[in-house]
CSV table of C-alpha atoms in Angstrom, one decimal:
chain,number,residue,atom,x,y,z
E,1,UNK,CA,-16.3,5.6,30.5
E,2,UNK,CA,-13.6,7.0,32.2
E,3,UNK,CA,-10.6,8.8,31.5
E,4,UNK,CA,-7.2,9.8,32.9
E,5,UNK,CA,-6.3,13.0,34.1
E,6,UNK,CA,-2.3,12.6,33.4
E,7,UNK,CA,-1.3,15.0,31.2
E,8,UNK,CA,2.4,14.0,29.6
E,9,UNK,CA,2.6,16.5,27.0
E,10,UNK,CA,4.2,19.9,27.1
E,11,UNK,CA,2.6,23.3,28.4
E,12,UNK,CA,1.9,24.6,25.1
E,13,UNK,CA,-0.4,21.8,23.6
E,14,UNK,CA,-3.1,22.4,26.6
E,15,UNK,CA,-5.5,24.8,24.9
E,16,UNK,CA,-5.6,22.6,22.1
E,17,UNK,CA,-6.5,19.9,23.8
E,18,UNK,CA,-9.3,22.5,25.3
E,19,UNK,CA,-10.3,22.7,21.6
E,20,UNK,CA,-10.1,19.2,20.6
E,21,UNK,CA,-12.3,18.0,23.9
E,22,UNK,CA,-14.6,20.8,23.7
E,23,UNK,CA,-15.6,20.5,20.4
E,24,UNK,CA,-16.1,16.3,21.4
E,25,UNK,CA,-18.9,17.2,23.5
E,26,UNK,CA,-20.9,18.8,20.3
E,27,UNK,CA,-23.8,16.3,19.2
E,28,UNK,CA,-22.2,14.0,16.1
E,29,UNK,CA,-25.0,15.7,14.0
E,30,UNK,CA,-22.6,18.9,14.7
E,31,UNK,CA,-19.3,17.7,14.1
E,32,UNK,CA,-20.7,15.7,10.6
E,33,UNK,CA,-20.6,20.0,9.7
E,34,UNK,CA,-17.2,20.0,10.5
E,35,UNK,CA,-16.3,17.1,8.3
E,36,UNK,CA,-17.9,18.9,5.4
E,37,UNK,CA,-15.3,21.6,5.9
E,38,UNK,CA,-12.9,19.1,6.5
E,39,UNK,CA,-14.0,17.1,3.0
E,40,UNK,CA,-14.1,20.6,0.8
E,41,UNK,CA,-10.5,21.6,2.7
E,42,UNK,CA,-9.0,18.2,2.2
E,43,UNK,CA,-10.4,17.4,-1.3
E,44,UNK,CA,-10.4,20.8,-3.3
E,45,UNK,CA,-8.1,22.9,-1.3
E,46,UNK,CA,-4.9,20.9,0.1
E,47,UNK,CA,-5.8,18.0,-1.9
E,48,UNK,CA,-4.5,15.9,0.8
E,49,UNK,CA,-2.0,12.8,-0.3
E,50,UNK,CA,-4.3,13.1,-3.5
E,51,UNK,CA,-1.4,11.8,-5.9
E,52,UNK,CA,-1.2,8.6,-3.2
E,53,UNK,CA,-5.4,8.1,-3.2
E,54,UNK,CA,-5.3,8.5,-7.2
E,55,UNK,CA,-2.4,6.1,-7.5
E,56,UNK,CA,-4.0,3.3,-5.0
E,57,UNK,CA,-6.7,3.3,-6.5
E,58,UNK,CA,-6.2,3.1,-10.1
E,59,UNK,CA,-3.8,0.1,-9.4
E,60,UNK,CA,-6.2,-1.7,-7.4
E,61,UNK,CA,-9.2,-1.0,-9.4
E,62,UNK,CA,-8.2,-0.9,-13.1
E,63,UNK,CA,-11.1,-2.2,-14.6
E,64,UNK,CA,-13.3,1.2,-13.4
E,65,UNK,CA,-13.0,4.3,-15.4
E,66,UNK,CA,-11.6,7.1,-14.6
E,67,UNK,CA,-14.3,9.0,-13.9
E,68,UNK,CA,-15.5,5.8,-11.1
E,69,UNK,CA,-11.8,6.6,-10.2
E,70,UNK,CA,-13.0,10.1,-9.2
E,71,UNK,CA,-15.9,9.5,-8.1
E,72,UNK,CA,-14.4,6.8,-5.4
E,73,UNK,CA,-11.7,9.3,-4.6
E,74,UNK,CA,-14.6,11.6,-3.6
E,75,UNK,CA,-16.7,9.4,-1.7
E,76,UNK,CA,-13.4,8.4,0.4
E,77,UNK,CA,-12.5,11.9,1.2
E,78,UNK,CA,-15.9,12.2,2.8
E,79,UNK,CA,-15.9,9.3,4.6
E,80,UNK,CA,-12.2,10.3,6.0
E,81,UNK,CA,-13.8,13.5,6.9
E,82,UNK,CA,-16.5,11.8,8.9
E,83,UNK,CA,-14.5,9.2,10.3
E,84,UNK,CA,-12.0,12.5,11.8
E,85,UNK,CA,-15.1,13.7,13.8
E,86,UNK,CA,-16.2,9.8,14.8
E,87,UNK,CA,-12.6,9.6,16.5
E,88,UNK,CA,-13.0,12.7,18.0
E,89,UNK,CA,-16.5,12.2,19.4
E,90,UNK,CA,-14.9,9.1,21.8
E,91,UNK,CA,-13.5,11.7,24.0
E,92,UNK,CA,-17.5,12.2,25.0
E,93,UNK,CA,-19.1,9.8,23.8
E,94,UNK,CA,-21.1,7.6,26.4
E,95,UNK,CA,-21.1,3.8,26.6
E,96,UNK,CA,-24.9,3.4,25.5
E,97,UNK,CA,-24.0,5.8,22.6
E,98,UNK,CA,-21.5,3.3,21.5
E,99,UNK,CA,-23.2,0.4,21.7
E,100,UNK,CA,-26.5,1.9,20.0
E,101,UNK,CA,-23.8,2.5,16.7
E,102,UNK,CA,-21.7,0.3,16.9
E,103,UNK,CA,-23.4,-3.8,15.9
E,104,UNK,CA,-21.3,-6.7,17.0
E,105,UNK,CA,-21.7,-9.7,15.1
E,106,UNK,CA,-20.4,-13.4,16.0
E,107,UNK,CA,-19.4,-12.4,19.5
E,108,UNK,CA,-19.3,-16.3,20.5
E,109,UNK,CA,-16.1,-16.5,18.3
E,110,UNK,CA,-14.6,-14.9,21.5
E,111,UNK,CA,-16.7,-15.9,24.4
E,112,UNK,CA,-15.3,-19.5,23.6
E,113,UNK,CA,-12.0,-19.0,23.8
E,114,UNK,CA,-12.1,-16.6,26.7
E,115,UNK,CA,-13.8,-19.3,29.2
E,116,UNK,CA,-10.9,-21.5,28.1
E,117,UNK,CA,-8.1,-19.3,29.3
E,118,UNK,CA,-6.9,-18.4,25.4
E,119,UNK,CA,-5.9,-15.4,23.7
E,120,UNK,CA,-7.4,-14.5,20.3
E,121,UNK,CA,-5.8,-13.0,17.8
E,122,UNK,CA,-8.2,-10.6,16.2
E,123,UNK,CA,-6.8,-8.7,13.0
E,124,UNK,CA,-8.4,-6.1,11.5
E,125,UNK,CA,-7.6,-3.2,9.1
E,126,UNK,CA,-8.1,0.3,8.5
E,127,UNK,CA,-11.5,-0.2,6.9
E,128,UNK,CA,-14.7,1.5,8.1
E,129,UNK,CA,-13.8,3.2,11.5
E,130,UNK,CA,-11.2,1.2,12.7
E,131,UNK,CA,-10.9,3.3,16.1
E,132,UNK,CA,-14.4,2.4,17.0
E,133,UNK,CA,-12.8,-1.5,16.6
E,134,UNK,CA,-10.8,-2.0,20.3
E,135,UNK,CA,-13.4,0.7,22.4
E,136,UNK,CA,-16.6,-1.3,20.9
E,137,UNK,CA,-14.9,-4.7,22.1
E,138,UNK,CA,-14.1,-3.2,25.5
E,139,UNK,CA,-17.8,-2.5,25.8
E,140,UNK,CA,-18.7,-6.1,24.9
E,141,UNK,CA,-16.1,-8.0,26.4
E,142,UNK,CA,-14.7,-6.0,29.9
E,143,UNK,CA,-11.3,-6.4,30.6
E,144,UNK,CA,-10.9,-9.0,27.9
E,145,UNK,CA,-9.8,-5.9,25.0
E,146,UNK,CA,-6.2,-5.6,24.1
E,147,UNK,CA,-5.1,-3.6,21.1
E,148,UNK,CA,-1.4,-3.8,19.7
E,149,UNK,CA,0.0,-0.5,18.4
E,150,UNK,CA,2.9,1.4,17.7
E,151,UNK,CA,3.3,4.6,19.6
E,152,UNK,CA,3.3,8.0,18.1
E,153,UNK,CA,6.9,10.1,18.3
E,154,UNK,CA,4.5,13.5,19.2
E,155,UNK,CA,3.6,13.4,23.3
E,156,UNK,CA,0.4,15.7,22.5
E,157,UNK,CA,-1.1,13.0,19.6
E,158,UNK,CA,0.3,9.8,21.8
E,159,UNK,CA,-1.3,10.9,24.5
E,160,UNK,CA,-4.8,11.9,22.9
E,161,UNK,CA,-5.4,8.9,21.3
E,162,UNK,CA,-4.3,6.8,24.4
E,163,UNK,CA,-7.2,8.7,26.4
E,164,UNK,CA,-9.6,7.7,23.6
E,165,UNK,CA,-8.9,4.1,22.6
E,166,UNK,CA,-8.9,3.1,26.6
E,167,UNK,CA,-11.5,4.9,27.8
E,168,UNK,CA,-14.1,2.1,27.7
E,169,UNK,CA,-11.7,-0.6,29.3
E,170,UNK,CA,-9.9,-1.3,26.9
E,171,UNK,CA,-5.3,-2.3,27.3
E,172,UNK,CA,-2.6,-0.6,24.6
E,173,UNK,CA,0.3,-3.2,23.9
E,174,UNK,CA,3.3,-1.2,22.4
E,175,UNK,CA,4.3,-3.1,19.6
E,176,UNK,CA,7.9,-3.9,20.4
E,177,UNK,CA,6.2,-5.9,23.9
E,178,UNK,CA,3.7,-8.1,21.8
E,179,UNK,CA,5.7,-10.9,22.1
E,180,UNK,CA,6.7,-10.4,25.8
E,181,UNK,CA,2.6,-9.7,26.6
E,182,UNK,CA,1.5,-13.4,25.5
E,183,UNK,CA,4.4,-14.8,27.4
E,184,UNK,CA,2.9,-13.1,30.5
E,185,UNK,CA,-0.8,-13.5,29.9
E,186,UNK,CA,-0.4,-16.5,27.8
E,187,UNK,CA,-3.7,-18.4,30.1
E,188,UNK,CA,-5.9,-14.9,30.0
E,189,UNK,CA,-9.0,-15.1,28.0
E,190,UNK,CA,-8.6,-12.6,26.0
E,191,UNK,CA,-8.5,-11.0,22.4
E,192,UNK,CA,-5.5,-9.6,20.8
E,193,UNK,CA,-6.2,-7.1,18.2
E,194,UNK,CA,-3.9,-6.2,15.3
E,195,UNK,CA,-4.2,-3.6,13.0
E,196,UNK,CA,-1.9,-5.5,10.0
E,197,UNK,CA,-2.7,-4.1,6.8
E,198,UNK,CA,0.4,-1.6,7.2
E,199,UNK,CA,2.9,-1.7,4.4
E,200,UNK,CA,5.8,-4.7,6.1
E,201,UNK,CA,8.8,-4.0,5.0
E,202,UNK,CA,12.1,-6.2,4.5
E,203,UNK,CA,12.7,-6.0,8.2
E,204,UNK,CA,9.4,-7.3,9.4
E,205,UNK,CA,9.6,-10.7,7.6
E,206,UNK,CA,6.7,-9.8,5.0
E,207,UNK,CA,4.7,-12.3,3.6
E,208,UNK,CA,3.8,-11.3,0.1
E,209,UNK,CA,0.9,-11.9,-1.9
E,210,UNK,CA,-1.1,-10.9,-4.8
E,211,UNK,CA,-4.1,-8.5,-3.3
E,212,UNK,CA,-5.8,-5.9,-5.0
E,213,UNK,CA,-4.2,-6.3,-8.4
E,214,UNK,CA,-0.8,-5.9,-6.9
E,215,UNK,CA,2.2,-7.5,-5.7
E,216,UNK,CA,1.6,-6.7,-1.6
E,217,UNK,CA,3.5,-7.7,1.3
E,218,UNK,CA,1.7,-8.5,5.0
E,219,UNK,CA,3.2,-8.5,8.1
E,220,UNK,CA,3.2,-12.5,8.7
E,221,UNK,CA,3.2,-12.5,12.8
E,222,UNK,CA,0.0,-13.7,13.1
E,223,UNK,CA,0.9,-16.8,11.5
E,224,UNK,CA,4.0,-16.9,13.9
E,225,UNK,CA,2.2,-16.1,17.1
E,226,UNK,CA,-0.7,-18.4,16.5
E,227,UNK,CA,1.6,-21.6,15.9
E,228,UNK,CA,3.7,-20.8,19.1
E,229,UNK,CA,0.8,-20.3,21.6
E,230,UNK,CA,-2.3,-22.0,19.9
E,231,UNK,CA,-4.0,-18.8,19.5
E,232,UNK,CA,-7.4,-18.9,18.0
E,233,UNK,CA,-7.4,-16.3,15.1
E,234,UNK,CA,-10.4,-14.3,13.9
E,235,UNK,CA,-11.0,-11.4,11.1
E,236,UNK,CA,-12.3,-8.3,11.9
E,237,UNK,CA,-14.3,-6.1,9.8
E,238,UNK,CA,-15.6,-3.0,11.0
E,239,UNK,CA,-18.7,-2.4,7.9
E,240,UNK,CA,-20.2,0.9,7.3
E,241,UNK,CA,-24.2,0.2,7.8
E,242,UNK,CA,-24.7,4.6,7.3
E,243,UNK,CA,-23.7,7.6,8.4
E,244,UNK,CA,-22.4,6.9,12.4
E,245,UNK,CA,-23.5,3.4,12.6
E,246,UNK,CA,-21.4,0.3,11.8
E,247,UNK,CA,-21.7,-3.5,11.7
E,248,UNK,CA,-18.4,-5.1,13.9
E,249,UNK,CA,-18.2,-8.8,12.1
E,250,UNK,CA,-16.4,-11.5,13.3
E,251,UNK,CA,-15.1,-14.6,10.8
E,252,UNK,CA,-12.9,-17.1,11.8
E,253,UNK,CA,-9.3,-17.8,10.4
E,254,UNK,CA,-8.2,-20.8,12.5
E,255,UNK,CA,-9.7,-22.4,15.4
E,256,UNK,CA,-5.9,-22.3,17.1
E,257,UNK,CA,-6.8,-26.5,17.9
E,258,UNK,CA,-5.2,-27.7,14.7
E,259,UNK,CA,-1.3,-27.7,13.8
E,260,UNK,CA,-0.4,-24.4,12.3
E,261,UNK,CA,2.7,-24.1,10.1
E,262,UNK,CA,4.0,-20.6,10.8
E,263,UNK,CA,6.1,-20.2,7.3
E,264,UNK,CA,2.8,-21.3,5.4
E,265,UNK,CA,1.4,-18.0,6.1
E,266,UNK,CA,-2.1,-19.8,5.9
E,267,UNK,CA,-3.7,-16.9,8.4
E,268,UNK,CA,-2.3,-14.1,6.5
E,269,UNK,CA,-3.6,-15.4,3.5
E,270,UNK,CA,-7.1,-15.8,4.7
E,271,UNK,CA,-7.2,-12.8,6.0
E,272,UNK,CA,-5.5,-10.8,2.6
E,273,UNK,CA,-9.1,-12.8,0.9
E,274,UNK,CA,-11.1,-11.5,3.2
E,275,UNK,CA,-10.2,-8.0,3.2
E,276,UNK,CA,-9.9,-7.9,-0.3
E,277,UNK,CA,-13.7,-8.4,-0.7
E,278,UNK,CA,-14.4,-6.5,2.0
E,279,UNK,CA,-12.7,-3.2,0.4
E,280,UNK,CA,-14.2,-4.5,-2.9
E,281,UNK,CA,-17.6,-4.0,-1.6
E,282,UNK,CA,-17.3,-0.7,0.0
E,283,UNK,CA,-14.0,0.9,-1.6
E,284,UNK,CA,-15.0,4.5,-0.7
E,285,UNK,CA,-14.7,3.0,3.1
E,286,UNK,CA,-10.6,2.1,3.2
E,287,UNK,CA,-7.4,4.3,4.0
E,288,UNK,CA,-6.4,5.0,0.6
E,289,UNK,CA,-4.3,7.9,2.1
E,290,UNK,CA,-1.6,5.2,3.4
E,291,UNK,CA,1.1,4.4,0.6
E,292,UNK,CA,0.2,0.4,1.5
E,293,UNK,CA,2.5,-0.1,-1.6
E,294,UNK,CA,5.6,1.4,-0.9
E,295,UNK,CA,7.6,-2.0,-0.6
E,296,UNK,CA,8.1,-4.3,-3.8
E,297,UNK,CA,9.5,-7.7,-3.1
């Protein structure tokens, strides 16, 4: 892995990123101490975004109790922790470290496509570890890992987490320049991935559906993108196998051959399925911190 020595941020944020590096050479065994001050501080001190966990989670789950309510709510705050230090640990982690935790299944789902010249579109969510997702697939695939995201409005943070999600190989794709990317590389084998369990609001052309017990809007560009360039689309789950190790499974959503009729939103909807039983299974393991909700229709 390599990184860049560019530093972009102001004077004043160096001697934390000291700290933040530093502490990403300790052993993971180390740093999994950290996120048990990290879970006691976030659950019983700050109680961080604990009226937004307590509400996700009682409205998609309100068949359990509210003492399974609790005990959820508990089990996610230390997986957060743990996740913290995971992201963290890519500043120094090696690239035989990575692949020894990180298990990819269904990797032909992409081969294919990429010795035909086509993008994939591969969604994912922030389930599991999702920042071990794009570095994982960089690994596996070289030079063929592209993740979409929206840059952060601090230099420090934008920075950091530039340095960490590219360091194996992998390409950032603002947002706003997703479109204008495929245009470019529209004959490059490679896969496109998209975080796109966010919260789309009336601006982003939502399409909404019933997930989790509630009424729930999804951005619907996959559905869009994959008609106009006859992008194969997979989902992405990154599973929790135990502590530090995780299971990256591929599942196809369309084979990009067929027609594809964008407002139908078939992709989106496969993918809403999917993810709800994938949460289902392991609910402690999903951002309930997010207000994914905060849109009604």
């Amino acid at each position: 892995m390599t990184t860049s020595t560019a530093r972009n941020y102001p004077w004043y944020y160096r001697p934390f990123d000291w700290l933040l590096t530093g502490l990403a050479y300790l052993p993971l065994s180390v740093l999994y101490g950290l996120a048990g001050g990290l879970y006691l501080l976030m659950n019983y001190v700050v109680g961080y975004r604990k009226r937004v966990v307590l509400e996700n989670l009682r409205n998609s789950f309100p068949e359990k109790t509210a003492a399974e309510i609790q005990q959820i709510r508990k089990e996610f705050y230390w997986h957060f922790a743990q996740v913290m230090v995971e992201i963290l640990k890519l500043a120094a982690m090696s690239e035989i470290e990575l692949r020894r935790r990180v298990t990819i299944r269904n990797p032909e789902l992409l081969s294919g496509p990429f010795a035909q010249g086509r993008t994939v579109l591969a969604l994912g969510s922030h389930a599991g570890n999702w920042e071990w997702i794009l570095p994982s697939g960089a690994l596996e695939f070289p030079g063929r890992a592209y993740g979409v995201y929206k840059p952060l409005s601090n230099p420090f943070f934008e920075e950091f987490l530039y340095r960490l999600r590219t360091r194996s190989g992998a390409h950032l794709i603002p947002m706003r320049d997703t479109l204008r990317d495929l245009v470019r590389r529209r004959t490059e084998g490679r896969a496109m991935s998209m975080l796109t369990d966010q919260a789309a609001g009336p601006e982003d052309r939502p399409y909404w559906t019933n997930f989790l017990n509630q009424d729930t809007s999804f951005y619907s560009s996959a559905d869009r993108l994959a008609s106009q360039f006859n992008c194969p689309v997979v989902y992405v789950n990154i599973k929790r196998v135990k502590r530090g190790y995780y299971e990256l499974v591929i599942l196809p959503l369309h084979d990009g051959n067929s027609p594809l009729d964008k407002d139908a939103n078939v992709v989106t909807e496969a993918f809403a399925r999917h993810l709800e039983r994938d949460i289902q299974a392991q609910p402690a393991s999903y951002l309930w911190t997010h207000r994914r909700w905060k849109h009604k229709r």
